[in-house]
Coordinates of C-alpha atoms and ligand atoms in Angstrom, one line a residue:
X1 CA -16.0 -8.2 8.0
X2 CA -15.4 -5.8 10.8
X3 CA -16.5 -8.3 13.6
X4 CA -18.6 -5.5 15.2
X5 CA -15.9 -2.9 15.3
X6 CA -16.7 0.4 13.5
X7 CA -13.6 0.5 11.4
X8 CA -11.0 -2.1 10.1
X9 CA -8.5 0.0 11.9
X10 CA -10.3 -0.5 15.3
X11 CA -10.4 -4.3 14.7
X12 CA -6.9 -4.4 13.7
X13 CA -5.6 -2.4 16.6
X14 CA -7.4 -5.1 18.8
X15 CA -5.4 -7.8 16.8
X16 CA -2.0 -6.6 18.0
X17 CA -1.7 -9.3 20.8
X18 CA -2.7 -12.2 18.3
X19 CA -0.5 -10.7 15.4
X20 CA 2.5 -10.7 17.8
X21 CA 1.7 -13.9 19.5
X22 CA 1.1 -15.8 16.2
X23 CA 4.2 -14.3 14.5
X24 CA 6.4 -15.4 17.5
X25 CA 4.8 -18.8 17.9
X26 CA 6.0 -19.6 14.3
X27 CA 9.6 -18.8 15.0
X28 CA 10.0 -20.2 18.6
X29 CA 10.7 -23.9 19.4
X30 CA 7.7 -25.1 21.5
X31 CA 9.7 -27.2 23.8
X32 CA 12.9 -25.2 24.4
X33 CA 11.0 -21.8 24.0
X34 CA 14.1 -20.6 22.3
X35 CA 13.9 -18.5 19.0
X36 CA 14.3 -20.8 16.1
X37 CA 14.6 -19.1 12.7
X38 CA 15.0 -21.0 9.5
X39 CA 18.8 -21.2 8.6
X40 CA 20.2 -18.0 6.8
X41 CA 21.5 -18.5 3.3
X42 CA 24.8 -17.1 4.5
X43 CA 27.2 -17.2 7.4
X44 CA 25.9 -14.8 10.1
X45 CA 29.3 -14.7 12.0
X46 CA 31.0 -13.2 9.2
X47 CA 28.5 -11.0 7.7
X48 CA 30.0 -7.7 6.9
X49 CA 27.1 -5.4 6.7
X50 CA 23.3 -5.1 6.7
X51 CA 21.4 -2.8 4.3
X52 CA 17.7 -2.1 5.7
X53 CA 15.2 -0.6 3.4
X54 CA 11.4 -0.1 3.3
X55 CA 8.8 2.6 2.9
X56 CA 6.4 4.3 5.4
X57 CA 5.7 2.5 8.6
X58 CA 7.8 -0.4 7.4
X59 CA 10.8 2.0 7.2
X60 CA 10.2 3.0 10.9
X61 CA 10.1 -0.8 11.8
X62 CA 13.5 -1.0 10.0
X63 CA 14.8 1.9 12.1
X64 CA 13.9 0.1 15.3
X65 CA 15.7 -3.0 13.7
X66 CA 18.8 -0.9 13.3
X67 CA 19.1 0.1 16.9
X68 CA 18.6 -3.7 17.9
X69 CA 21.1 -5.1 15.3
X70 CA 23.6 -2.6 16.1
X71 CA 23.4 -2.8 19.9
X72 CA 23.0 -6.5 20.2
X73 CA 24.4 -8.0 17.1
X74 CA 27.1 -5.6 16.6
X75 CA 26.4 -5.3 12.8
X76 CA 27.1 -2.2 10.9
X77 CA 23.9 -1.0 9.3
X78 CA 22.9 1.2 6.3
X79 CA 19.5 2.2 6.3
X80 CA 17.3 4.5 4.1
X81 CA 13.8 4.7 2.7
X82 CA 13.6 2.7 -0.6
X83 CA 12.8 5.7 -2.7
X84 CA 16.2 7.1 -1.7
X85 CA 18.4 4.2 -1.4
X86 CA 17.4 3.3 -4.8
X87 CA 19.3 6.2 -6.5
X88 CA 22.0 6.6 -3.9
X89 CA 24.3 3.7 -5.3
X90 CA 26.2 3.3 -2.1
X91 CA 29.2 0.8 -2.3
X92 CA 28.2 -2.6 -1.3
X93 CA 30.4 -5.0 0.6
X94 CA 30.8 -8.7 -0.8
X95 CA 27.9 -10.9 0.5
X96 CA 26.3 -8.3 2.7
X97 CA 22.6 -8.8 3.8
X98 CA 19.8 -6.8 2.2
X99 CA 17.0 -6.7 4.6
X100 CA 13.7 -5.7 3.2
X101 CA 10.5 -4.9 5.2
X102 CA 7.0 -4.9 3.6
X103 CA 3.5 -5.7 4.6
X104 CA 2.2 -6.3 1.1
X105 CA 5.4 -7.3 -0.5
X106 CA 4.5 -5.2 -3.6
X107 CA 5.6 -1.8 -2.9
X108 CA 7.4 -0.6 -6.0
X109 CA 10.4 1.3 -4.6
X110 CA 11.1 -1.6 -2.0
X111 CA 10.8 -4.1 -4.9
X112 CA 13.3 -1.9 -7.0
X113 CA 15.9 -2.0 -4.3
X114 CA 15.5 -5.6 -3.9
X115 CA 16.3 -6.1 -7.5
X116 CA 19.4 -3.9 -7.4
X117 CA 20.9 -5.1 -4.3
X118 CA 20.3 -8.8 -5.6
X119 CA 22.2 -7.9 -8.7
X120 CA 25.0 -6.1 -6.5
X121 CA 25.6 -9.6 -4.9
X122 CA 23.7 -9.1 -1.6
X123 CA 21.7 -11.9 0.1
X124 CA 18.1 -10.9 0.2
X125 CA 16.0 -11.5 3.3
X126 CA 12.5 -10.0 3.3
X127 CA 10.1 -9.6 6.4
X128 CA 6.7 -9.9 4.7
X129 CA 3.1 -10.2 5.7
X130 CA 1.9 -11.3 2.2
X131 CA 4.5 -14.0 1.7
X132 CA 3.0 -15.0 -1.9
X133 CA 4.0 -11.7 -3.4
X134 CA 6.4 -10.4 -5.8
X135 CA 9.0 -9.6 -3.1
X136 CA 8.3 -13.1 -1.5
X137 CA 9.2 -14.7 -4.9
X138 CA 12.4 -12.8 -5.6
X139 CA 13.9 -13.1 -2.1
X140 CA 16.5 -15.7 -1.0
X141 CA 14.7 -16.1 2.3
X142 CA 11.2 -14.8 3.6
X143 CA 10.7 -14.3 7.2
X144 CA 6.9 -14.3 7.4
X145 CA 4.8 -12.4 9.8
X146 CA 1.7 -14.1 10.9
X147 CA -0.5 -10.9 11.1
X148 CA -3.5 -11.8 9.0
X149 CA -4.9 -9.6 6.3
X150 CA -4.5 -5.9 7.1
X151 CA -7.3 -4.0 5.4
X152 CA -7.1 -0.5 6.8
X153 CA -4.7 1.8 4.8
X154 CA -3.0 2.7 8.1
X155 CA -0.8 0.0 9.1
X156 CA -1.2 -1.3 12.7
X157 CA -0.8 -5.0 13.6
X158 CA 1.6 -5.5 10.6
X159 CA 4.0 -3.0 12.2
X160 CA 4.2 -4.8 15.6
X161 CA 4.5 -8.1 13.7
X162 CA 7.4 -6.7 11.7
X163 CA 9.0 -5.6 14.9
X164 CA 8.4 -9.0 16.5
X165 CA 10.3 -10.7 13.5
X166 CA 13.2 -8.1 13.7
X167 CA 13.6 -8.6 17.5
X168 CA 13.8 -12.5 17.0
X169 CA 16.3 -11.8 14.1
X170 CA 18.4 -9.8 16.5
X171 CA 18.3 -12.5 19.1
X172 CA 19.1 -15.3 16.5
X173 CA 22.1 -13.0 15.0
X174 CA 23.6 -12.1 18.5
X175 CA 23.6 -15.7 19.5
X176 CA 25.3 -16.9 16.1
X177 CA 27.8 -14.2 16.6
X178 CA 28.5 -15.2 20.1
X179 CA 27.6 -11.9 21.5
X180 CA 24.9 -12.9 24.2
X181 CA 25.1 -15.9 26.7
X182 CA 22.3 -18.2 27.5
X183 CA 20.9 -16.1 30.3
X184 CA 20.7 -13.0 28.2
X185 CA 19.1 -14.8 25.3
X186 CA 16.6 -16.2 27.8
X187 CA 15.9 -12.7 29.3
X188 CA 15.3 -11.1 25.8
X189 CA 13.3 -14.1 24.5
X190 CA 10.9 -14.2 27.5
X191 CA 10.5 -10.5 27.2
X192 CA 9.3 -11.1 23.7
X193 CA 7.0 -14.0 24.6
X194 CA 5.4 -12.0 27.3
X195 CA 4.4 -9.3 24.9
X196 CA 1.0 -10.5 24.0
X197 CA -0.2 -10.4 27.5
X198 CA 1.1 -6.8 28.1
X199 CA -0.3 -5.8 24.6
X200 CA -3.9 -7.0 25.8
X201 CA -3.5 -4.6 29.0
X202 CA -2.7 -1.7 26.6
X203 CA -6.0 -2.4 24.7
X204 CA -7.6 -1.5 28.0
X205 CA -6.4 2.1 27.6
X206 CA -8.7 3.4 24.8
X207 CA -10.8 5.5 27.2
X208 CA -7.7 7.2 28.7
X209 CA -6.3 7.8 25.4
X210 CA -9.4 9.5 24.2
X211 CA -8.7 12.2 26.8
X212 CA -5.3 12.9 25.3
X213 CA -6.8 12.8 21.7
X214 CA -9.2 15.7 22.7
X215 CA -6.1 18.0 23.1
X216 CA -4.7 16.9 19.8
X217 CA -7.9 17.1 17.8
X218 CA -7.9 20.9 18.5
X219 CA -4.5 21.5 17.3
X220 CA -3.0 22.3 13.9
X221 CA 0.4 21.0 14.6
X222 CA 1.9 18.3 16.9
X223 CA 5.4 17.5 17.8
X224 CA 6.3 14.0 18.7
X225 CA 9.5 13.5 20.5
X226 CA 11.5 10.2 21.5
X227 CA 15.1 9.2 21.9
X228 CA 17.0 6.2 20.9
X229 CA 15.0 3.2 20.1
X230 CA 11.8 5.2 20.7
X231 CA 12.5 7.8 18.2
X232 CA 11.0 5.7 15.3
X233 CA 8.1 5.2 17.5
X234 CA 7.6 8.9 17.6
X235 CA 8.0 9.0 13.8
X236 CA 5.4 6.1 13.5
X237 CA 3.0 8.1 15.7
X238 CA 3.3 11.3 13.7
X239 CA 2.8 9.5 10.4
X240 CA -0.2 7.7 11.6
X241 CA -1.7 11.0 12.8
X242 CA -1.1 12.7 9.4
X243 CA -2.5 9.8 7.5
X244 CA -5.8 9.4 9.2
X245 CA -6.6 12.7 11.0
X246 CA -4.9 15.2 8.5
X247 CA -3.3 17.0 11.3
X248 CA 0.2 18.1 10.7
X249 CA 2.7 16.3 13.1
X250 CA 6.4 16.1 13.0
X251 CA 8.6 13.7 14.8
X252 CA 12.1 14.7 16.3
X253 CA 14.7 13.1 18.3
X254 CA 14.1 14.8 21.6
X255 CA 17.8 15.9 21.7
X256 CA 17.2 17.9 18.4
X257 CA 14.5 20.1 20.1
X258 CA 16.8 23.0 20.9
X259 CA 18.4 22.9 17.6
X260 CA 15.4 24.4 15.8
X261 CA 11.9 23.0 16.6
X262 CA 11.7 24.6 20.1
X263 CA 10.9 27.8 18.5
X264 CA 7.6 26.2 17.3
X265 CA 6.4 25.4 21.0
X266 CA 3.7 27.5 22.4
X267 CA 0.2 26.3 24.1
X268 CA -1.1 25.8 20.5
X269 CA 1.5 23.0 19.6
X270 CA 1.0 20.0 21.9
X271 CA 4.1 17.8 22.6
X272 CA 3.7 14.0 22.5
X273 CA 6.5 11.9 24.0
X274 CA 7.4 8.3 24.0
X275 CA 9.3 8.0 27.1
X276 CA 9.6 4.7 29.0
X277 CA 11.7 5.1 32.1
X278 CA 14.2 2.6 30.9
X279 CA 15.4 4.3 27.9
X280 CA 17.5 7.6 28.1
X281 CA 14.7 8.8 30.4
X282 CA 16.5 11.6 32.2
X283 CA 17.6 13.3 28.8
X284 CA 14.1 13.1 27.6
X285 CA 12.6 14.4 30.8
X286 CA 14.9 17.4 30.7
X287 CA 13.7 18.2 27.1
X288 CA 10.3 17.9 28.0
X289 CA 10.9 20.4 30.9
X290 CA 12.3 22.9 28.4
X291 CA 9.2 22.5 26.2
X292 CA 6.9 23.0 29.3
X293 CA 8.9 26.1 30.3
X294 CA 8.0 27.5 26.8
X295 CA 4.2 26.9 27.5
X296 CA 4.1 23.5 25.7
X297 CA 1.3 21.1 26.6
X298 CA 3.0 17.9 27.4
X299 CA 1.3 14.5 26.7
X300 CA 3.3 11.4 27.5
X301 CA 3.5 7.6 27.3
X302 CA 5.6 6.2 30.1
X303 CA 5.5 3.6 32.9
X304 CA 4.7 4.1 36.5
X305 CA 8.3 5.1 37.4
X306 CA 8.3 7.6 34.6
X307 CA 5.0 9.0 35.5
X308 CA 6.1 9.7 39.0
X309 CA 8.8 12.0 37.5
X310 CA 6.6 13.6 34.7
X311 CA 3.5 14.2 36.9
X312 CA 4.3 17.9 37.6
X313 CA 4.9 19.0 33.9
X314 CA 2.6 16.7 32.0
X315 CA -1.1 17.3 31.3
X316 CA -1.8 13.6 30.2
X317 CA 0.2 10.7 31.3
X318 CA -0.8 7.3 29.8
X319 CA 0.9 4.6 32.0
X320 CA 1.9 1.4 30.5
X321 CA 3.0 -1.9 31.9
X322 CA 6.6 -2.3 32.8
X323 CA 8.4 -4.2 30.3
X324 CA 12.1 -5.0 29.4
X325 CA 13.8 -2.0 27.5
X326 CA 14.3 -4.4 24.6
X327 CA 10.5 -4.7 23.8
X328 CA 9.4 -1.3 24.8
X329 CA 9.4 0.0 21.3
X330 CA 6.9 -2.7 20.4
X331 CA 4.6 -2.2 23.3
X332 CA 4.7 1.6 22.9
X333 CA 3.6 1.5 19.4
X334 CA 0.2 0.3 20.3
X335 CA -1.1 3.4 22.2
X336 CA 0.6 5.7 19.8
X337 CA -1.6 4.2 17.0
X338 CA -4.7 4.2 19.2
X339 CA -4.1 7.8 19.7
X340 CA -4.4 8.6 16.0
X341 CA -7.3 6.4 15.6
X342 CA -9.1 8.4 18.5
X343 CA -8.2 11.8 17.0
X344 CA -9.4 10.5 13.6
X345 CA -12.9 9.7 15.2
X346 CA -13.2 13.1 16.7
X347 CA -12.3 14.6 13.4
X348 CA -14.9 12.4 11.6
X349 CA -12.4 11.4 8.8
X350 CA -12.7 8.3 6.7
X351 CA -10.5 6.2 9.0
X352 CA -10.0 3.1 6.7
X353 CA -9.7 4.9 3.6
X354 CA -8.0 8.2 4.1
X355 CA -7.9 10.7 1.2
X356 CA -5.1 10.4 -1.4
X357 CA -3.8 7.1 0.0
X358 CA -3.7 3.7 -1.2
X359 CA -3.0 0.4 0.8
X360 CA -0.3 -0.8 -1.5
X361 CA 1.8 1.7 -3.5
X362 CA 2.7 -0.3 -6.5
X363 CA 3.7 2.8 -8.4
X364 CA 6.8 4.9 -8.0
Ligands
M6R1 O1 3.1 -2.7 2.0 P1 4.3 -2.0 2.6 O2 4.6 -2.3 4.0 O3 5.5 -2.1 1.7 O4 3.8 -0.5 2.5 C1 4.7 0.5 2.9 C2 4.0 1.8 3.1 O5 3.2 2.3 2.0 C3 3.0 1.7 4.5 O6 3.7 1.3 5.6 C4 2.4 3.1 4.7 O7 3.2 4.0 5.1 C5 1.3 3.0 5.7 N1 -0.1 3.5 5.1 C6 1.4 3.5 7.0 O8 0.3 3.4 7.8

């Protein structure tokens, strides 16, 4: 049941800390507190390339994974949504890795790519919530999330659990490829293990986020902006808003604003920014100043340091706990999803069963 919550989505939003914590617990050595993933069915040190694929929110999790794996494990990445990758037929290296991400393990296009990449000689590793699924059976290795059942059509805790697995995988790969020393590994791992308590703090922000939701609920179009590893979080925010509130939202890399979408900006098109002070902040700040100068209403998720610099241009600022930049995309997901939920409540939509959508898309 809903345990007293109004919707499954509200309940599942409150389960972020547990989903992250349990997922990490399963892949952390309890004595050394080091990441301890099962052995990979290939040599990580000589891995030539990784192909990441998924659909919807799981694809955005994969996008975050791309930034991590490129930056820290120095791996070349190809990433695409499964429905495109399936028909692109890109050249594959010998013994590359196909990394698939899915809550259900049943999504038709992701499964289609799994079969094709397997036939093309790639090792298949899947990040799944439902491990006893078709993808689970057909993968060489399953990295399970421990998010528990996700009932709401809009994915919430499965997304942060996916990110937790991908972050752990990045640490594991970087270590095996000799790219991080023990001190760096400790720093990254600790920042991950501290996440459940920071996620709990963020769950205290529902009331503040409601203020921001009131601005959004009156608009027809919303722009979500982010840079670097926060860009996929802007995409996740825009997708979630569209899904459950039926308000049109688009996500852009903040640097792309002046290449087109800035022409949309006026007081009727609010701009939501994902802007921790640790990630390309000065660049995002200047993009937001440009938007503000054109009458845009600026709504931001940042930390205390970022808030100081944004206070003159932003109408609503949600201040999140200070965290290592490594885990910021995981933490910033939570308020962005809460925002979509609060807007849907104001709109009075069917939050858990939005029109036209199914939880698991098993047809192409
Ligand atoms: O079960 P999967 O993770 O493979 O599902 C992928 C997408 O259908 C899913 O993430 C969808 O985008 C959600 N409704 C997003 O909230």
